[in-house]
Amino acid sequence: MIAPSMAMLQQVCSVPLARVVRRPSSFTIASSRNLYTSSPSSPHRTSHVDPHALLGMSEPELQQLAVDLGQQSYRGKQLYHLTYQRKLREIQDFSQLPQAFRNDLQEAGWKVGRSPIYRTVTAVDGTVKLLIKLEDNRLIETVGIPVEDDKGSMRLTACISSQVGCPLRCLFCATGKGGYSRNLQRHEIIEQVLAIEEIFKHRVTNVVFMGMGEPMLNLKSVLEAHRCLNKDVQIGQRMITISTVGVPNTIKKLASYKLQSTLALSLHAPNQKLRETIVPSAKSYPLDAIMKDCRDYFLETSRRVSFEYALLAGVNDRAEHAIELTELLHEWGRGSHVNLIPFNPIEGSDYQRPQKKAIQAFAAALESRKITVSIRQTRGLDASAACGQLRNEFQKSPLLADSDSLQSQPDIAVAC
């Protein structure tokens, strides 16, 4: 999945009365977050969703919260266990805690930070796409991709969203056709991984920020979610990939945190002119500047950069494009890998998927010039698994407050 987007939607968010009844007056943020704190929020619209969610908080922060509400600090350790190990959805399900403490949490406006699953669609290859209904009745997509190795062990990848929609409007992206609504809060990012685990009844082993949205435009929440997924959900940093189509100054900022995660750049063209026709935002970030920042990311972190390249028939898939791409990558040094992504067909797009022969020829041209390359296996093609496709089928504006009916319907198994 490649950089994405969504519909400009009217906000229909109501504020529960409990939210204004009681707030912890002395709650402070533990220093553990400082390692992941970025600059102030991006200039794009921020969320109006209540941020008082337990999900995303570290163990020291939860201990402090317990103390602020008049409890012993060990109650915070219990909160941590119930949130991240038991992975319960509602505070009232925290039966290990005194009823009075549970009531105090809720009266102060706290919640776990888990949202209902609005729709589940399962492809014949086992890929599962979820629509998650947020507090303000907007829908986001997340995808679970299971892969079983020869020994029977399963690798489960969660492809997660960072925004409700995307403002960058890449022309080949289904999400890009829907417009943009808002950034996701950190708990709304983290809960996608827990939802995938809940559906598969299996731990997520890999996370890719390749769902809806441009992660670099919501870097603060993405970094906070990254910290939590690594430290609290226990997913190794090297198992996490952050994708970007390229936002000026943000790759350099990400490199400064020295994360051991992979940076994936959605390149899609070997030169600036062609890239601007596919990725409109490329006009503000020249290719030479992007490549320099990617080289610096490798030098700063010792983590190679993966270049995502969506193959579009007759647009960027010819032999001369492959040769030009190898020259570009060799010019900017080592530490790169090309991930070829045959276009996932979407409704209303003029782009076509290349023939298998053309895909293999493109890959061979790169390999013959000593570029490491892989061809992404298309998963969930029958489950509208390209960014934004399923969500666009169900939502062009926020759902009505009573629109929970689909949640109770059985999963849809889609045949090819």
Short mmCIF file of C-alpha atoms in Angstrom, two decimals:
data_model
loop_
_atom_site.label_atom_id
_atom_site.label_comp_id
_atom_site.label_asym_id
_atom_site.label_seq_id
_atom_site.Cartn_x
_atom_site.Cartn_y
_atom_site.Cartn_z
CA MET A 1 0.00 0.00 0.00
CA ILE A 2 1.20 3.38 -0.87
CA ALA A 3 0.69 6.84 0.52
CA PRO A 4 -3.11 7.53 0.94
CA SER A 5 -6.02 9.94 1.70
CA MET A 6 -9.81 10.55 2.53
CA ALA A 7 -13.01 12.60 2.46
CA MET A 8 -13.45 16.14 3.82
CA LEU A 9 -16.06 15.35 6.39
CA GLN A 10 -18.29 17.28 8.76
CA GLN A 11 -17.36 16.89 12.42
CA VAL A 12 -20.10 15.24 14.50
CA CYS A 13 -18.40 14.77 17.84
CA SER A 14 -20.35 15.04 21.10
CA VAL A 15 -18.66 15.57 24.47
CA PRO A 16 -19.72 13.19 27.26
CA LEU A 17 -20.79 14.93 30.46
CA ALA A 18 -18.35 12.81 32.48
CA ARG A 19 -15.53 14.50 30.69
CA VAL A 20 -16.15 17.76 32.48
CA VAL A 21 -17.01 16.31 35.88
CA ARG A 22 -13.55 15.52 37.11
CA ARG A 23 -10.02 15.77 35.77
CA PRO A 24 -6.82 14.67 37.49
CA SER A 25 -5.31 17.98 38.55
CA SER A 26 -1.70 16.96 38.99
CA PHE A 27 -1.20 14.42 36.20
CA THR A 28 2.23 14.80 34.62
CA ILE A 29 3.81 13.14 31.62
CA ALA A 30 6.72 10.85 32.42
CA SER A 31 10.09 11.55 30.86
CA SER A 32 9.98 8.36 28.79
CA ARG A 33 8.00 10.21 26.15
CA ASN A 34 10.75 12.77 25.62
CA LEU A 35 12.72 10.33 23.47
CA TYR A 36 9.89 10.37 20.96
CA THR A 37 8.65 13.94 21.23
CA SER A 38 8.73 15.81 17.95
CA SER A 39 7.97 19.36 16.98
CA PRO A 40 4.48 20.81 17.51
CA SER A 41 1.66 19.34 15.49
CA SER A 42 1.72 19.68 11.74
CA PRO A 43 -0.15 22.62 10.26
CA HIS A 44 -2.82 20.22 9.04
CA ARG A 45 -6.02 19.78 10.98
CA THR A 46 -5.65 18.14 14.36
CA SER A 47 -8.10 15.86 16.09
CA HIS A 48 -10.95 17.00 18.31
CA VAL A 49 -11.19 13.52 19.81
CA ASP A 50 -10.74 13.29 23.59
CA PRO A 51 -7.09 12.31 24.19
CA HIS A 52 -7.74 10.87 27.70
CA ALA A 53 -6.98 7.30 26.67
CA LEU A 54 -4.98 4.76 28.68
CA LEU A 55 -3.75 3.18 25.46
CA GLY A 56 -0.46 4.81 24.54
CA MET A 57 0.60 5.59 28.10
CA SER A 58 3.73 4.04 29.57
CA GLU A 59 3.82 2.16 32.87
CA PRO A 60 5.30 5.14 34.79
CA GLU A 61 2.56 7.39 33.36
CA LEU A 62 -0.15 4.97 34.42
CA GLN A 63 1.37 4.73 37.90
CA GLN A 64 1.30 8.52 38.13
CA LEU A 65 -2.31 8.56 37.00
CA ALA A 66 -3.24 6.10 39.74
CA VAL A 67 -1.50 8.23 42.37
CA ASP A 68 -3.24 11.39 41.07
CA LEU A 69 -6.57 9.65 41.58
CA GLY A 70 -5.72 8.76 45.18
CA GLN A 71 -4.55 5.18 44.60
CA GLN A 72 -1.31 3.37 45.39
CA SER A 73 1.16 3.29 42.48
CA TYR A 74 0.82 -0.47 42.09
CA ARG A 75 -2.69 0.20 40.74
CA GLY A 76 -0.93 1.81 37.79
CA LYS A 77 0.96 -1.42 37.19
CA GLN A 78 -2.39 -3.19 37.13
CA LEU A 79 -3.70 -0.67 34.62
CA TYR A 80 -0.68 -1.40 32.47
CA HIS A 81 -1.23 -5.16 32.65
CA LEU A 82 -4.94 -4.90 31.87
CA THR A 83 -4.34 -2.53 28.94
CA TYR A 84 -1.36 -4.20 27.26
CA GLN A 85 -1.31 -7.82 28.40
CA ARG A 86 -5.00 -8.58 28.91
CA LYS A 87 -5.89 -6.02 26.21
CA LEU A 88 -9.33 -5.34 27.63
CA ARG A 89 -11.54 -2.85 25.84
CA GLU A 90 -13.50 -1.18 28.65
CA ILE A 91 -12.50 0.19 32.06
CA GLN A 92 -15.49 -1.53 33.67
CA ASP A 93 -13.98 -4.85 32.52
CA PHE A 94 -10.94 -4.20 34.75
CA SER A 95 -12.35 -6.49 37.44
CA GLN A 96 -9.00 -6.65 39.27
CA LEU A 97 -9.44 -2.99 40.20
CA PRO A 98 -11.79 -1.71 42.93
CA GLN A 99 -15.13 -0.56 41.56
CA ALA A 100 -14.55 2.86 43.11
CA PHE A 101 -11.28 3.31 41.19
CA ARG A 102 -12.95 2.27 37.94
CA ASN A 103 -15.70 4.78 38.58
CA ASP A 104 -13.16 7.51 39.37
CA LEU A 105 -11.35 6.85 36.09
CA GLN A 106 -14.53 7.11 34.09
CA GLU A 107 -15.82 10.17 35.94
CA ALA A 108 -12.50 11.88 35.20
CA GLY A 109 -13.02 11.21 31.50
CA TRP A 110 -10.60 8.32 31.07
CA LYS A 111 -11.20 5.41 28.72
CA VAL A 112 -9.11 2.52 27.42
CA GLY A 113 -9.00 3.97 23.91
CA ARG A 114 -10.42 1.05 21.92
CA SER A 115 -12.97 1.61 19.16
CA PRO A 116 -15.57 -0.79 17.74
CA ILE A 117 -14.90 -2.72 14.54
CA TYR A 118 -17.49 -1.53 12.03
CA ARG A 119 -16.87 -4.04 9.26
CA THR A 120 -14.56 -7.00 8.64
CA VAL A 121 -13.77 -8.28 5.16
CA THR A 122 -11.75 -11.43 4.59
CA ALA A 123 -10.03 -12.31 1.32
CA VAL A 124 -9.54 -15.88 0.15
CA ASP A 125 -5.78 -15.60 0.79
CA GLY A 126 -6.41 -14.88 4.49
CA THR A 127 -5.85 -11.12 4.35
CA VAL A 128 -8.32 -9.30 6.60
CA LYS A 129 -9.29 -5.66 6.23
CA LEU A 130 -11.02 -3.88 9.09
CA LEU A 131 -13.00 -0.69 9.18
CA ILE A 132 -12.69 0.80 12.66
CA LYS A 133 -15.30 3.32 13.77
CA LEU A 134 -13.74 6.17 15.75
CA GLU A 135 -15.34 8.24 18.48
CA ASP A 136 -16.34 10.97 16.03
CA ASN A 137 -18.00 8.39 13.74
CA ARG A 138 -15.27 8.41 11.12
CA LEU A 139 -13.95 5.20 9.63
CA ILE A 140 -10.34 4.16 9.21
CA GLU A 141 -8.83 1.11 7.57
CA THR A 142 -6.30 -1.36 8.86
CA VAL A 143 -5.19 -4.60 7.25
CA GLY A 144 -3.88 -7.85 8.71
CA ILE A 145 -1.64 -9.84 6.37
CA PRO A 146 -0.74 -13.38 7.50
CA VAL A 147 2.18 -15.24 5.91
CA GLU A 148 3.07 -18.79 6.92
CA ASP A 149 6.63 -20.00 6.39
CA ASP A 150 7.79 -23.49 5.46
CA LYS A 151 8.02 -24.46 9.14
CA GLY A 152 4.43 -23.48 9.85
CA SER A 153 5.25 -20.30 11.77
CA MET A 154 3.09 -17.31 10.96
CA ARG A 155 4.29 -13.78 10.38
CA LEU A 156 1.40 -11.38 10.92
CA THR A 157 1.82 -7.88 9.52
CA ALA A 158 -0.47 -5.02 10.49
CA CYS A 159 -0.72 -2.30 7.86
CA ILE A 160 -1.95 0.71 9.83
CA SER A 161 -3.27 4.20 9.13
CA SER A 162 -1.95 7.47 10.55
CA GLN A 163 -4.62 9.90 9.34
CA VAL A 164 -8.31 9.91 8.50
CA GLY A 165 -7.66 10.40 4.81
CA CYS A 166 -4.64 12.06 3.30
CA PRO A 167 -4.08 15.57 1.92
CA LEU A 168 -1.40 14.57 -0.63
CA ARG A 169 -3.75 13.11 -3.25
CA CYS A 170 -1.43 10.70 -5.05
CA LEU A 171 -3.20 9.94 -8.31
CA PHE A 172 -2.95 6.14 -8.10
CA CYS A 173 -4.20 5.95 -4.50
CA ALA A 174 -7.82 5.21 -3.58
CA THR A 175 -7.48 7.07 -0.28
CA GLY A 176 -6.17 10.10 -2.16
CA LYS A 177 -9.45 10.34 -4.03
CA GLY A 178 -11.45 10.78 -0.84
CA GLY A 179 -9.88 13.92 0.63
CA TYR A 180 -8.60 14.51 4.15
CA SER A 181 -10.27 14.87 7.53
CA ARG A 182 -7.82 14.83 10.46
CA ASN A 183 -4.77 13.30 12.11
CA LEU A 184 -5.16 10.22 14.26
CA GLN A 185 -4.37 10.36 17.96
CA ARG A 186 -1.70 7.95 19.20
CA HIS A 187 -4.24 5.54 20.73
CA GLU A 188 -6.17 5.44 17.46
CA ILE A 189 -2.98 4.28 15.75
CA ILE A 190 -2.07 1.71 18.41
CA GLU A 191 -5.54 0.24 18.66
CA GLN A 192 -5.37 -0.88 15.02
CA VAL A 193 -2.60 -3.33 15.91
CA LEU A 194 -4.59 -4.68 18.87
CA ALA A 195 -7.67 -5.05 16.67
CA ILE A 196 -5.69 -7.18 14.19
CA GLU A 197 -4.41 -9.34 17.06
CA GLU A 198 -7.96 -9.72 18.33
CA ILE A 199 -9.26 -10.86 14.94
CA PHE A 200 -6.41 -13.30 14.23
CA LYS A 201 -5.95 -14.41 17.85
CA HIS A 202 -2.24 -14.14 17.15
CA ARG A 203 0.46 -11.61 18.00
CA VAL A 204 1.33 -9.05 15.36
CA THR A 205 4.98 -9.52 14.42
CA ASN A 206 5.42 -6.66 11.95
CA VAL A 207 3.92 -3.19 11.62
CA VAL A 208 3.98 -1.00 8.52
CA PHE A 209 2.75 2.58 8.51
CA MET A 210 1.48 2.17 4.95
CA GLY A 211 -2.26 2.52 5.46
CA MET A 212 -4.32 5.67 5.06
CA GLY A 213 -2.51 8.96 5.54
CA GLU A 214 0.97 10.44 5.35
CA PRO A 215 2.78 9.50 8.60
CA MET A 216 5.20 12.43 8.37
CA LEU A 217 2.31 14.90 8.55
CA ASN A 218 1.35 13.37 11.90
CA LEU A 219 4.86 12.69 13.16
CA LYS A 220 4.21 13.46 16.83
CA SER A 221 1.45 10.87 17.17
CA VAL A 222 3.31 8.39 14.95
CA LEU A 223 6.42 8.59 17.14
CA GLU A 224 4.36 8.23 20.32
CA ALA A 225 2.58 5.21 18.83
CA HIS A 226 5.96 3.80 17.72
CA ARG A 227 7.26 4.06 21.29
CA CYS A 228 4.21 2.26 22.65
CA LEU A 229 4.21 -0.48 20.00
CA ASN A 230 7.88 -1.12 20.73
CA LYS A 231 8.02 -0.77 24.53
CA ASP A 232 4.52 -1.75 25.63
CA VAL A 233 3.08 -3.95 22.87
CA GLN A 234 6.55 -5.52 22.53
CA ILE A 235 7.11 -5.31 18.77
CA GLY A 236 10.78 -4.89 17.88
CA GLN A 237 11.82 -1.61 16.27
CA ARG A 238 13.34 -3.53 13.36
CA MET A 239 9.92 -5.03 12.71
CA ILE A 240 8.37 -1.56 12.18
CA THR A 241 8.43 0.36 8.89
CA ILE A 242 7.46 4.02 8.49
CA SER A 243 6.45 4.99 4.98
CA THR A 244 6.40 8.46 3.44
CA VAL A 245 5.82 10.01 0.05
CA GLY A 246 8.23 12.75 1.13
CA VAL A 247 7.51 15.81 3.29
CA PRO A 248 10.26 18.48 3.47
CA ASN A 249 12.41 18.42 6.63
CA THR A 250 10.70 15.39 8.18
CA ILE A 251 13.09 12.61 7.07
CA LYS A 252 15.93 14.53 8.70
CA LYS A 253 13.83 14.94 11.85
CA LEU A 254 13.00 11.22 11.92
CA ALA A 255 16.67 10.34 11.50
CA SER A 256 17.53 12.40 14.59
CA TYR A 257 15.65 9.91 16.79
CA LYS A 258 17.99 7.13 15.62
CA LEU A 259 15.19 4.56 15.51
CA GLN A 260 16.10 1.09 14.34
CA SER A 261 13.08 1.01 12.07
CA THR A 262 12.98 1.00 8.29
CA LEU A 263 12.18 4.13 6.32
CA ALA A 264 10.19 3.41 3.16
CA LEU A 265 10.07 6.20 0.59
CA SER A 266 7.22 6.09 -1.91
CA LEU A 267 9.31 7.03 -4.95
CA HIS A 268 7.28 5.77 -7.95
CA ALA A 269 9.38 7.54 -10.61
CA PRO A 270 13.07 7.83 -11.52
CA ASN A 271 13.01 11.56 -12.28
CA GLN A 272 11.40 14.73 -10.98
CA LYS A 273 9.24 15.47 -14.01
CA LEU A 274 7.54 12.09 -14.10
CA ARG A 275 7.19 11.98 -10.31
CA GLU A 276 5.30 15.28 -10.30
CA THR A 277 2.70 13.81 -12.67
CA ILE A 278 2.07 10.88 -10.31
CA VAL A 279 2.65 12.50 -6.90
CA PRO A 280 1.40 16.13 -6.92
CA SER A 281 3.17 16.97 -3.63
CA ALA A 282 6.53 16.22 -5.30
CA LYS A 283 6.56 19.79 -6.61
CA SER A 284 7.49 21.03 -3.13
CA TYR A 285 10.23 18.45 -2.51
CA PRO A 286 12.75 18.04 -5.37
CA LEU A 287 14.03 14.53 -5.97
CA ASP A 288 17.66 15.47 -5.28
CA ALA A 289 16.65 16.85 -1.86
CA ILE A 290 14.70 13.69 -1.02
CA MET A 291 17.56 11.42 -2.06
CA LYS A 292 20.03 13.43 0.01
CA ASP A 293 17.78 13.12 3.07
CA CYS A 294 17.45 9.37 2.49
CA ARG A 295 21.23 9.01 2.25
CA ASP A 296 21.62 10.99 5.47
CA TYR A 297 18.98 8.77 7.15
CA PHE A 298 21.08 5.72 6.28
CA LEU A 299 24.27 7.35 7.55
CA GLU A 300 22.57 8.46 10.77
CA THR A 301 20.79 5.20 11.60
CA SER A 302 22.70 2.51 9.62
CA ARG A 303 19.27 1.34 8.47
CA ARG A 304 18.83 0.95 4.73
CA VAL A 305 16.04 2.84 3.00
CA SER A 306 13.40 0.92 1.09
CA PHE A 307 12.20 2.65 -2.07
CA GLU A 308 8.60 1.82 -2.89
CA TYR A 309 7.91 1.86 -6.62
CA ALA A 310 4.32 1.38 -7.82
CA LEU A 311 4.47 -0.04 -11.32
CA LEU A 312 1.91 1.63 -13.59
CA ALA A 313 1.48 0.12 -17.04
CA GLY A 314 2.87 2.38 -19.76
CA VAL A 315 3.68 5.15 -17.29
CA ASN A 316 6.80 4.21 -15.28
CA ASP A 317 7.41 0.54 -16.08
CA ARG A 318 9.57 0.64 -19.21
CA ALA A 319 13.20 -0.50 -19.50
CA GLU A 320 14.46 3.07 -19.71
CA HIS A 321 12.73 3.86 -16.42
CA ALA A 322 14.48 0.93 -14.75
CA ILE A 323 17.87 2.05 -16.07
CA GLU A 324 17.25 5.63 -14.94
CA LEU A 325 16.20 4.37 -11.50
CA THR A 326 19.43 2.39 -11.06
CA GLU A 327 21.47 5.44 -12.02
CA LEU A 328 19.59 7.55 -9.47
CA LEU A 329 20.15 5.04 -6.67
CA HIS A 330 23.82 4.48 -7.49
CA GLU A 331 24.39 8.23 -7.56
CA TRP A 332 23.14 8.60 -3.99
CA GLY A 333 25.12 5.73 -2.51
CA ARG A 334 24.49 2.37 -0.90
CA GLY A 335 21.99 1.14 1.65
CA SER A 336 18.92 1.06 -0.58
CA HIS A 337 16.39 -1.56 -1.58
CA VAL A 338 13.63 -1.32 -4.20
CA ASN A 339 10.22 -2.81 -3.48
CA LEU A 340 8.25 -3.09 -6.72
CA ILE A 341 4.49 -2.83 -6.20
CA PRO A 342 2.33 -3.86 -9.17
CA PHE A 343 -0.59 -1.42 -9.23
CA ASN A 344 -3.65 -2.55 -7.27
CA PRO A 345 -6.62 -1.61 -9.52
CA ILE A 346 -9.02 0.95 -8.03
CA GLU A 347 -12.36 2.26 -9.20
CA GLY A 348 -12.23 5.47 -11.20
CA SER A 349 -8.52 5.27 -12.02
CA ASP A 350 -7.11 5.27 -15.54
CA TYR A 351 -3.96 3.48 -14.39
CA GLN A 352 -3.53 -0.18 -15.25
CA ARG A 353 -1.57 -3.04 -13.72
CA PRO A 354 1.44 -4.08 -15.86
CA GLN A 355 1.62 -7.55 -17.34
CA LYS A 356 3.62 -10.09 -15.33
CA LYS A 357 6.27 -10.17 -18.05
CA ALA A 358 6.82 -6.40 -17.78
CA ILE A 359 7.08 -6.61 -13.98
CA GLN A 360 9.70 -9.33 -14.13
CA ALA A 361 11.66 -7.50 -16.82
CA PHE A 362 11.75 -4.34 -14.70
CA ALA A 363 13.02 -6.30 -11.70
CA ALA A 364 15.64 -8.08 -13.82
CA ALA A 365 16.91 -4.75 -15.15
CA LEU A 366 17.48 -3.53 -11.60
CA GLU A 367 19.11 -6.75 -10.42
CA SER A 368 21.48 -6.85 -13.39
CA ARG A 369 22.73 -3.44 -12.28
CA LYS A 370 23.31 -4.58 -8.68
CA ILE A 371 20.17 -3.10 -7.12
CA THR A 372 18.51 -5.24 -4.45
CA VAL A 373 14.89 -5.67 -5.47
CA SER A 374 11.76 -7.50 -4.39
CA ILE A 375 8.31 -7.73 -5.95
CA ARG A 376 5.52 -7.27 -3.44
CA GLN A 377 3.06 -10.11 -3.50
CA THR A 378 -0.41 -8.68 -4.03
CA ARG A 379 -2.52 -9.63 -1.02
CA GLY A 380 -6.23 -9.12 -0.47
CA LEU A 381 -6.89 -8.06 -4.05
CA ASP A 382 -10.42 -9.39 -3.64
CA ALA A 383 -10.88 -7.57 -0.32
CA SER A 384 -10.41 -4.02 -1.61
CA ALA A 385 -7.05 -4.03 0.17
CA ALA A 386 -5.50 -1.08 -1.64
CA CYS A 387 -5.44 2.02 0.55
CA GLY A 388 -8.86 3.59 0.95
CA GLN A 389 -10.83 1.24 -1.28
CA LEU A 390 -13.04 -0.43 1.33
CA ARG A 391 -13.50 2.74 3.33
CA ASN A 392 -14.60 4.63 0.22
CA GLU A 393 -17.31 2.03 -0.32
CA PHE A 394 -18.85 2.83 3.07
CA GLN A 395 -18.14 6.42 3.98
CA LYS A 396 -17.96 9.78 2.31
CA SER A 397 -19.09 11.63 5.45
CA PRO A 398 -19.20 10.82 9.18
CA LEU A 399 -21.58 8.07 10.18
CA LEU A 400 -24.73 8.89 12.08
CA ALA A 401 -24.54 8.33 15.83
CA ASP A 402 -26.77 5.24 15.66
CA SER A 403 -24.93 3.59 12.76
CA ASP A 404 -23.60 0.60 14.70
CA SER A 405 -25.77 -1.89 12.87
CA LEU A 406 -23.08 -3.19 10.54
CA GLN A 407 -20.79 -4.06 13.42
CA SER A 408 -22.99 -7.00 14.39
CA GLN A 409 -23.22 -8.38 10.87
CA PRO A 410 -21.15 -11.46 10.03
CA ASP A 411 -17.80 -11.11 8.31
CA ILE A 412 -17.88 -10.90 4.55
CA ALA A 413 -15.78 -13.54 2.81
CA VAL A 414 -15.04 -12.24 -0.66
CA ALA A 415 -14.29 -14.65 -3.46
CA CYS A 416 -12.01 -13.79 -6.37
#
